[in-house]
XYZ file of N, CA and C in Angstrom:
540
model
N 13.889 0.047 -9.010
C 13.922 1.289 -8.700
C 15.070 1.912 -7.693
N 15.155 1.353 -6.751
C 15.982 1.335 -5.615
C 17.547 1.808 -6.241
N 18.216 3.107 -6.221
C 19.344 3.328 -6.516
C 19.456 3.994 -8.120
N 17.940 3.660 -8.663
C 18.224 4.325 -9.832
C 17.775 5.821 -10.149
N 18.191 6.469 -11.038
C 18.342 7.806 -11.526
C 16.783 7.918 -11.405
N 16.043 8.845 -10.805
C 14.807 9.461 -10.825
C 14.437 10.457 -11.760
N 14.501 9.896 -12.981
C 14.416 10.704 -14.104
C 13.011 10.328 -14.791
N 12.121 9.506 -14.288
C 11.204 9.129 -14.622
C 9.744 8.765 -13.622
N 8.723 8.867 -14.102
C 7.443 8.278 -13.268
C 6.677 7.209 -13.884
N 6.186 6.455 -12.732
C 5.689 5.433 -13.408
C 4.007 5.180 -13.376
N 3.529 5.024 -14.242
C 1.845 4.716 -14.328
C 1.345 3.370 -14.781
N 0.794 2.842 -13.453
C 0.494 1.591 -13.508
C -0.861 1.383 -14.051
N -0.738 0.996 -15.465
C -1.976 0.595 -16.193
C -2.836 -0.674 -15.887
N -2.257 -1.607 -15.543
C -2.965 -2.485 -15.057
C -1.982 -3.289 -13.893
N -2.905 -4.207 -13.039
C -2.084 -4.784 -11.878
C -2.021 -4.293 -10.623
N -1.117 -4.776 -9.687
C -0.767 -4.621 -8.402
C 0.661 -4.620 -7.999
N 1.015 -3.329 -7.492
C 2.741 -3.585 -7.148
C 2.672 -3.081 -5.628
N 3.732 -3.596 -4.938
C 4.141 -2.683 -3.847
C 5.393 -2.606 -3.783
N 5.560 -1.181 -2.918
C 6.877 -0.485 -2.797
C 7.548 -0.786 -1.755
N 8.598 -1.150 -1.258
C 9.230 -1.614 0.021
C 10.781 -0.978 0.213
N 11.006 -0.834 1.321
C 12.168 -0.245 1.808
C 12.697 -1.758 2.856
N 13.999 -1.785 2.727
C 14.662 -2.902 3.646
C 15.707 -2.119 4.713
N 15.416 -2.904 5.931
C 16.507 -2.667 6.666
C 17.634 -3.452 6.493
N 18.501 -2.772 7.401
C 19.829 -3.497 7.248
C 20.020 -4.898 7.449
N 19.029 -5.315 8.079
C 18.688 -7.014 8.481
C 18.048 -7.535 7.229
N 17.703 -6.704 6.254
C 16.603 -7.455 5.062
C 15.518 -7.666 5.484
N 15.048 -7.138 6.538
C 13.444 -6.956 6.968
C 12.947 -6.036 5.889
N 11.615 -6.627 5.351
C 11.084 -5.624 4.617
C 9.813 -4.857 4.918
N 9.879 -3.690 4.667
C 8.593 -2.836 5.031
C 8.025 -2.361 4.085
N 6.482 -2.566 3.726
C 5.741 -2.500 2.965
C 5.462 -0.837 2.763
N 5.884 -0.153 1.936
C 5.218 1.457 2.123
C 4.289 1.803 1.214
N 3.623 1.049 0.560
C 2.457 1.477 -0.406
C 2.369 0.477 -1.454
N 0.935 0.199 -1.590
C 0.383 -0.595 -2.163
C -0.100 0.191 -3.974
N 0.229 -0.266 -4.576
C -0.398 0.693 -5.957
C -1.280 -0.324 -7.025
N -2.407 0.286 -7.424
C -3.038 -0.604 -8.099
C -3.271 0.339 -9.738
N -4.070 -0.434 -10.326
C -4.313 0.092 -11.801
C -4.656 1.330 -11.417
N -4.448 2.348 -12.647
C -4.593 3.570 -12.361
C -3.650 4.693 -11.856
N -2.950 4.013 -10.954
C -1.888 4.833 -10.014
C -0.774 5.258 -10.518
N -0.208 6.782 -10.355
C 1.150 6.999 -10.451
C 1.791 6.488 -9.476
N 3.326 6.318 -9.418
C 4.042 6.105 -8.486
C 5.593 6.589 -8.863
N 6.563 6.553 -7.777
C 7.624 7.026 -8.238
C 7.838 8.693 -8.418
N 7.021 9.382 -7.959
C 6.769 10.738 -8.536
C 7.640 11.629 -7.683
N 7.740 11.308 -6.044
C 8.307 11.947 -5.073
C 9.897 12.341 -5.597
N 10.544 11.389 -5.901
C 11.972 11.496 -6.115
C 12.406 12.356 -7.052
N 11.810 12.268 -8.526
C 12.114 13.377 -9.231
C 12.018 14.699 -8.837
N 10.910 14.864 -7.967
C 10.775 16.722 -7.553
C 11.879 16.427 -6.795
N 12.754 15.867 -6.074
C 13.906 16.549 -5.258
C 14.979 16.163 -5.890
N 14.735 15.398 -6.952
C 16.190 15.349 -8.116
C 17.196 14.348 -7.423
N 16.808 13.234 -6.465
C 17.303 12.012 -5.759
C 17.228 10.579 -6.493
N 17.948 9.815 -6.082
C 17.873 8.650 -6.459
C 16.493 7.671 -5.876
N 15.694 6.931 -6.290
C 14.981 6.045 -5.416
C 15.442 5.496 -4.613
N 14.889 5.453 -3.396
C 15.222 4.747 -2.236
C 14.343 3.470 -1.808
N 13.295 3.362 -2.519
C 12.291 2.056 -2.492
C 12.642 1.140 -3.730
N 12.145 0.171 -3.472
C 11.920 -0.909 -4.766
C 10.632 -1.459 -4.923
N 10.117 -1.523 -6.113
C 8.960 -1.861 -6.612
C 8.882 -3.434 -6.896
N 7.802 -4.038 -6.426
C 7.774 -5.438 -6.817
C 6.288 -5.907 -6.987
N 6.130 -6.460 -8.146
C 4.817 -6.769 -8.887
C 4.184 -7.843 -7.720
N 2.613 -7.585 -7.758
C 2.291 -8.552 -6.951
C 1.027 -9.238 -7.731
N 1.019 -8.919 -9.000
C 0.242 -9.625 -9.946
C 0.770 -9.107 -11.268
N 0.164 -9.830 -12.450
C 0.864 -9.300 -13.805
C 0.213 -7.630 -13.842
N 1.582 -7.128 -14.558
C 1.269 -5.719 -14.396
C 1.828 -4.995 -15.937
N 1.357 -4.164 -16.279
C 1.647 -3.245 -17.260
C 2.124 -1.851 -16.568
N 3.010 -1.294 -17.132
C 3.758 -0.346 -16.576
C 3.966 0.661 -17.910
N 3.582 1.790 -17.627
C 4.170 2.881 -18.596
C 5.257 3.924 -17.716
N 6.511 4.074 -18.196
C 7.273 4.760 -17.855
C 7.357 6.079 -18.560
N 7.350 7.027 -17.902
C 6.906 8.733 -18.397
C 8.370 9.326 -17.945
N 9.131 9.855 -18.943
C 10.224 10.776 -18.510
C 9.562 11.900 -17.594
N 10.036 12.272 -16.583
C 9.705 13.220 -15.787
C 9.178 14.525 -16.468
N 10.449 14.936 -17.322
C 9.858 16.346 -18.103
C 8.637 16.041 -18.853
N 8.275 14.991 -19.395
C 7.046 14.947 -20.291
C 5.836 14.786 -19.118
N 6.177 14.077 -17.841
C 5.163 14.081 -16.746
C 4.755 15.291 -16.284
N 5.965 16.445 -16.038
C 5.849 17.491 -15.792
C 5.009 18.603 -16.681
N 5.244 18.347 -17.853
C 4.796 19.153 -18.943
C 3.246 18.964 -19.070
N 2.991 17.611 -19.013
C 1.420 17.238 -19.004
C 0.668 17.530 -17.662
N 1.228 17.427 -16.583
C 0.509 17.955 -15.254
C 0.353 19.369 -15.187
N 1.177 20.085 -16.115
C 1.121 21.597 -16.092
C 0.273 22.111 -17.296
N -0.321 21.076 -18.214
C -0.867 21.622 -19.209
C -2.156 20.897 -19.308
N -2.425 19.845 -18.764
C -3.814 19.162 -18.418
C -4.251 19.164 -17.246
N -5.523 19.898 -17.161
C -6.004 20.106 -16.051
C -6.753 18.862 -15.434
N -7.136 17.842 -16.229
C -7.756 16.737 -15.494
C -6.762 16.015 -15.110
N -5.984 15.672 -15.721
C -4.658 15.018 -15.139
C -4.038 15.648 -13.890
N -3.842 17.074 -14.028
C -3.354 17.616 -12.936
C -4.471 17.156 -11.693
N -5.738 17.505 -11.738
C -6.587 17.452 -10.598
C -6.512 15.817 -10.130
N -6.375 14.914 -11.210
C -6.278 13.301 -10.788
C -5.265 13.124 -9.840
N -3.855 14.086 -10.463
C -2.607 13.515 -9.588
C -2.677 14.331 -8.242
N -3.192 15.378 -8.060
C -3.353 15.892 -7.131
C -4.274 15.340 -6.026
N -5.314 14.895 -6.411
C -6.202 13.940 -5.668
C -5.749 12.832 -5.183
N -4.753 12.339 -5.946
C -4.163 11.009 -5.609
C -3.338 11.303 -4.583
N -2.285 12.347 -4.869
C -1.325 12.702 -3.697
C -1.739 12.870 -2.686
N -2.799 13.796 -2.625
C -3.613 14.057 -1.171
C -3.911 12.970 -0.391
N -4.588 12.142 -1.128
C -5.048 10.661 -0.366
C -4.204 9.788 -0.058
N -3.018 9.931 -0.699
C -1.757 9.158 -0.115
C -1.307 9.761 1.051
N -1.085 11.091 0.876
C -0.560 11.923 2.540
C -1.413 11.530 3.335
N -2.995 11.590 3.433
C -3.681 11.378 4.452
C -3.698 10.095 4.786
N -3.597 9.099 4.229
C -3.371 7.628 4.254
C -2.112 7.426 5.126
N -1.188 7.982 4.528
C 0.168 7.862 5.381
C 0.328 8.344 6.590
N -0.444 9.405 6.744
C -0.485 10.019 8.260
C -1.289 9.089 9.177
N -2.465 8.418 8.759
C -3.106 7.538 9.395
C -2.731 6.416 9.910
N -1.813 6.021 8.812
C -0.897 5.017 9.020
C 0.143 4.864 10.126
N 0.819 6.154 10.185
C 1.892 6.573 11.114
C 1.309 6.459 12.351
N 0.017 7.041 12.634
C -0.583 7.008 13.642
C -0.855 5.695 14.258
N -1.343 5.130 13.618
C -1.714 3.919 13.973
C -0.517 2.764 14.313
N 0.306 2.826 13.447
C 1.615 2.302 13.430
C 2.311 2.389 14.798
N 2.169 3.875 15.370
C 2.838 4.358 16.340
C 2.139 3.997 17.666
N 0.990 4.184 17.740
C 0.406 3.967 18.905
C -0.605 2.717 19.261
N -1.062 2.235 18.165
C -1.881 1.187 18.455
C -1.572 -0.244 18.554
N -2.196 -0.926 19.440
C -1.425 -2.566 19.138
C -1.646 -3.318 18.148
N -0.690 -4.234 18.098
C -0.692 -4.978 17.295
C -1.880 -5.623 16.413
N -2.754 -5.838 17.221
C -4.140 -6.392 16.944
C -4.798 -5.393 16.151
N -4.772 -4.156 16.597
C -5.528 -2.786 15.915
C -4.780 -2.702 14.821
N -3.298 -2.664 14.436
C -2.792 -2.592 13.173
C -3.102 -3.296 12.129
N -3.142 -4.720 12.633
C -3.455 -5.605 11.622
C -5.148 -5.818 11.290
N -6.020 -5.280 12.267
C -7.248 -5.027 11.592
C -7.336 -4.005 10.706
N -6.798 -2.833 10.898
C -6.689 -1.525 9.989
C -6.077 -1.866 8.880
N -4.983 -2.752 8.826
C -4.531 -3.252 7.271
C -5.662 -4.018 6.607
N -6.386 -5.122 7.418
C -7.116 -5.785 6.513
C -8.254 -4.943 6.104
N -8.486 -4.168 6.607
C -9.772 -3.173 6.493
C -9.156 -2.275 5.207
N -8.182 -2.044 5.297
C -7.563 -1.112 4.250
C -7.371 -1.681 2.802
N -6.980 -2.966 2.834
C -6.763 -3.646 1.863
C -7.892 -4.007 1.079
N -8.612 -4.202 1.696
C -10.720 -4.772 1.400
C -10.831 -3.649 0.492
N -10.803 -2.483 0.979
C -11.290 -1.197 0.212
C -10.719 -1.191 -1.412
N -9.554 -1.427 -1.358
C -8.749 -1.463 -2.649
C -8.875 -2.622 -3.558
N -9.366 -3.783 -3.035
C -9.379 -4.998 -3.877
C -10.840 -4.859 -4.487
N -10.853 -5.891 -5.709
C -12.332 -5.520 -6.280
C -12.994 -6.792 -5.803
N -12.400 -8.160 -5.225
C -13.507 -8.861 -4.574
C -13.046 -8.887 -2.985
N -13.727 -9.518 -2.210
C -13.781 -9.614 -0.666
C -12.685 -10.535 -0.260
N -12.020 -11.298 -0.970
C -10.984 -12.273 -0.754
C -9.475 -11.769 -0.688
N -9.022 -11.087 0.772
C -7.626 -10.713 0.384
C -6.513 -11.780 0.229
N -6.100 -11.574 -0.509
C -4.939 -12.473 -1.151
C -3.499 -12.128 -0.974
N -2.836 -11.883 0.027
C -1.507 -11.345 0.328
C -0.974 -12.503 1.227
N 0.471 -12.375 0.926
C 1.435 -13.561 1.499
C 1.226 -13.096 3.149
N 1.484 -13.960 4.018
C 1.680 -13.753 5.642
C 2.596 -12.817 5.637
N 3.883 -13.090 4.826
C 4.964 -11.992 4.917
C 4.710 -10.756 4.829
N 4.105 -10.219 3.477
C 3.313 -9.024 3.041
C 2.532 -8.317 4.097
N 1.695 -9.073 4.504
C 0.764 -8.541 5.775
C 1.715 -8.020 6.967
N 2.640 -9.127 7.453
C 3.776 -8.781 8.453
C 4.410 -7.419 8.289
N 4.723 -7.276 6.841
C 5.567 -6.381 6.509
C 4.831 -4.881 6.471
N 3.463 -4.993 6.328
C 2.435 -3.851 6.387
C 2.428 -3.269 7.885
N 2.668 -4.417 8.733
C 2.079 -4.045 10.135
C 3.326 -3.867 11.027
N 4.436 -4.142 10.359
C 5.700 -4.078 11.283
C 5.817 -5.420 12.272
N 5.550 -6.541 11.929
C 5.256 -7.892 13.132
C 6.100 -8.709 12.372
N 6.364 -9.807 13.505
C 6.847 -11.117 13.134
C 6.056 -11.963 12.544
N 5.828 -12.670 11.200
C 5.274 -13.508 10.855
C 4.349 -14.043 11.865
N 5.080 -14.889 13.051
C 4.373 -15.850 14.068
C 3.301 -14.796 14.677
N 3.664 -13.612 14.973
C 2.642 -12.862 15.501
C 1.669 -12.634 14.802
N 1.457 -12.390 13.646
C 0.723 -12.038 12.700
C -0.136 -13.274 12.684
N 0.368 -14.581 12.336
C -0.422 -15.522 12.187
C -1.030 -15.984 13.546
N -0.535 -15.874 14.477
C -1.377 -15.665 15.885
C -2.385 -14.933 15.823
N -2.342 -13.810 15.742
C -3.487 -12.842 15.785
C -4.643 -13.146 14.553
N -4.125 -13.484 13.559
C -4.850 -13.907 12.332
C -5.974 -15.073 12.757
N -5.289 -15.899 13.428
C -5.782 -16.989 14.143
C -6.908 -16.757 15.251
N -6.636 -15.672 16.127
C -7.556 -15.210 17.124
C -8.849 -14.453 16.173
N -8.613 -13.660 15.453
C -9.598 -13.133 14.823
C -10.606 -14.324 13.757
N -9.873 -15.220 13.447
C -10.503 -16.459 13.029
C -11.422 -16.974 13.966
N -10.975 -17.506 15.428
C -11.953 -17.754 16.400
C -12.778 -17.029 16.663
N -12.748 -15.550 16.825
C -13.482 -14.736 17.099
C -14.624 -14.601 16.219
N -14.608 -14.846 15.019
C -15.771 -15.037 14.121
C -15.394 -13.463 13.283
N -14.119 -13.104 13.395
C -13.862 -11.621 12.637
C -13.585 -11.831 11.222
N -12.796 -13.066 10.991
C -12.328 -13.369 9.488
C -12.715 -14.830 9.159
N -12.530 -15.160 7.997
C -12.389 -16.479 7.623
C -10.997 -16.822 6.884
N -10.415 -17.664 7.177
C -9.265 -18.013 6.119
C -9.467 -19.400 5.493
N -9.511 -18.605 4.085
C -9.828 -19.798 3.120
C -8.999 -21.029 2.973
N -9.326 -22.115 2.247
C -8.074 -22.992 2.156
C -7.161 -22.845 1.202
N -7.209 -21.422 0.242
C -6.229 -21.369 -0.617
C -5.178 -20.110 0.323
N -5.752 -19.844 1.300
C -4.802 -19.218 2.147
C -5.313 -17.511 2.033
N -6.321 -17.245 1.649
C -6.819 -15.913 1.427
C -7.793 -15.562 2.732
N -7.916 -14.300 2.923
C -8.721 -13.965 4.036
C -9.863 -13.009 3.647
N -11.257 -13.813 4.050
C -12.181 -12.831 3.798
C -12.950 -12.357 5.407
N -13.016 -10.857 5.376
C -13.633 -10.490 6.437
C -15.354 -10.660 6.813
N -15.632 -11.391 7.970
C -17.065 -11.689 8.298
C -17.585 -10.844 8.860
N -16.681 -9.839 9.861
C -17.693 -8.996 10.552
C -17.048 -7.454 10.678
N -17.261 -6.680 9.346
C -16.382 -5.370 9.139
C -16.516 -4.432 10.459
N -17.839 -4.429 10.857
C -18.285 -3.394 11.977
C -17.476 -3.853 12.927
N -17.141 -4.919 13.783
C -16.619 -5.570 14.800
C -15.345 -5.068 14.880
N -14.571 -5.599 13.362
C -13.145 -5.341 13.316
C -12.888 -3.820 13.146
N -13.899 -2.903 12.770
C -13.200 -1.407 12.783
C -13.609 -0.706 14.154
N -14.632 -1.325 15.047
C -14.882 -0.797 16.065
C -14.015 -1.360 17.437
N -13.543 -2.152 16.918
C -12.853 -3.006 18.207
C -12.102 -1.902 18.748
N -11.998 -2.365 20.474
C -10.705 -1.549 21.046
C -9.777 -2.156 21.587
N -8.688 -2.696 21.254
C -7.760 -3.495 21.640
C -6.689 -2.705 22.356
């Protein structure tokens, strides 16, 4: 996507995708996680610019490429699709605002707890299976700092780290209500 002409919108029929931005040193910032049933890449066609982020699959995916003109026509002529799209866009804006607030003012421990809780909402099972690099990219931290805090969470009985590297939240309420 990065640098491509933004003449299409993507529909994720199945799977999970992350969109990322890279800084000048190659450090990755995950801007969004998408799951089956989500549209993405729709902002840039609206302002007729090229994409500035990249999409990376997290699981096997099936994508539908929709030319922007077709997408626009469908949104304008199909009430149900229009409503689904507006609800998704509204939810993403609210989530982004909340994430910006947390990323700007909260401690690293709070940011990690927040991301773990958010990921669990979107997953169908309780085992969070993201690489440590992806988790660090979501909270804007070095891998070492993330790993250290995950170990603290494990020692505090908040999470379990499985033998396959997955994370299970053991005490959701305490993780949500902690004041770090």
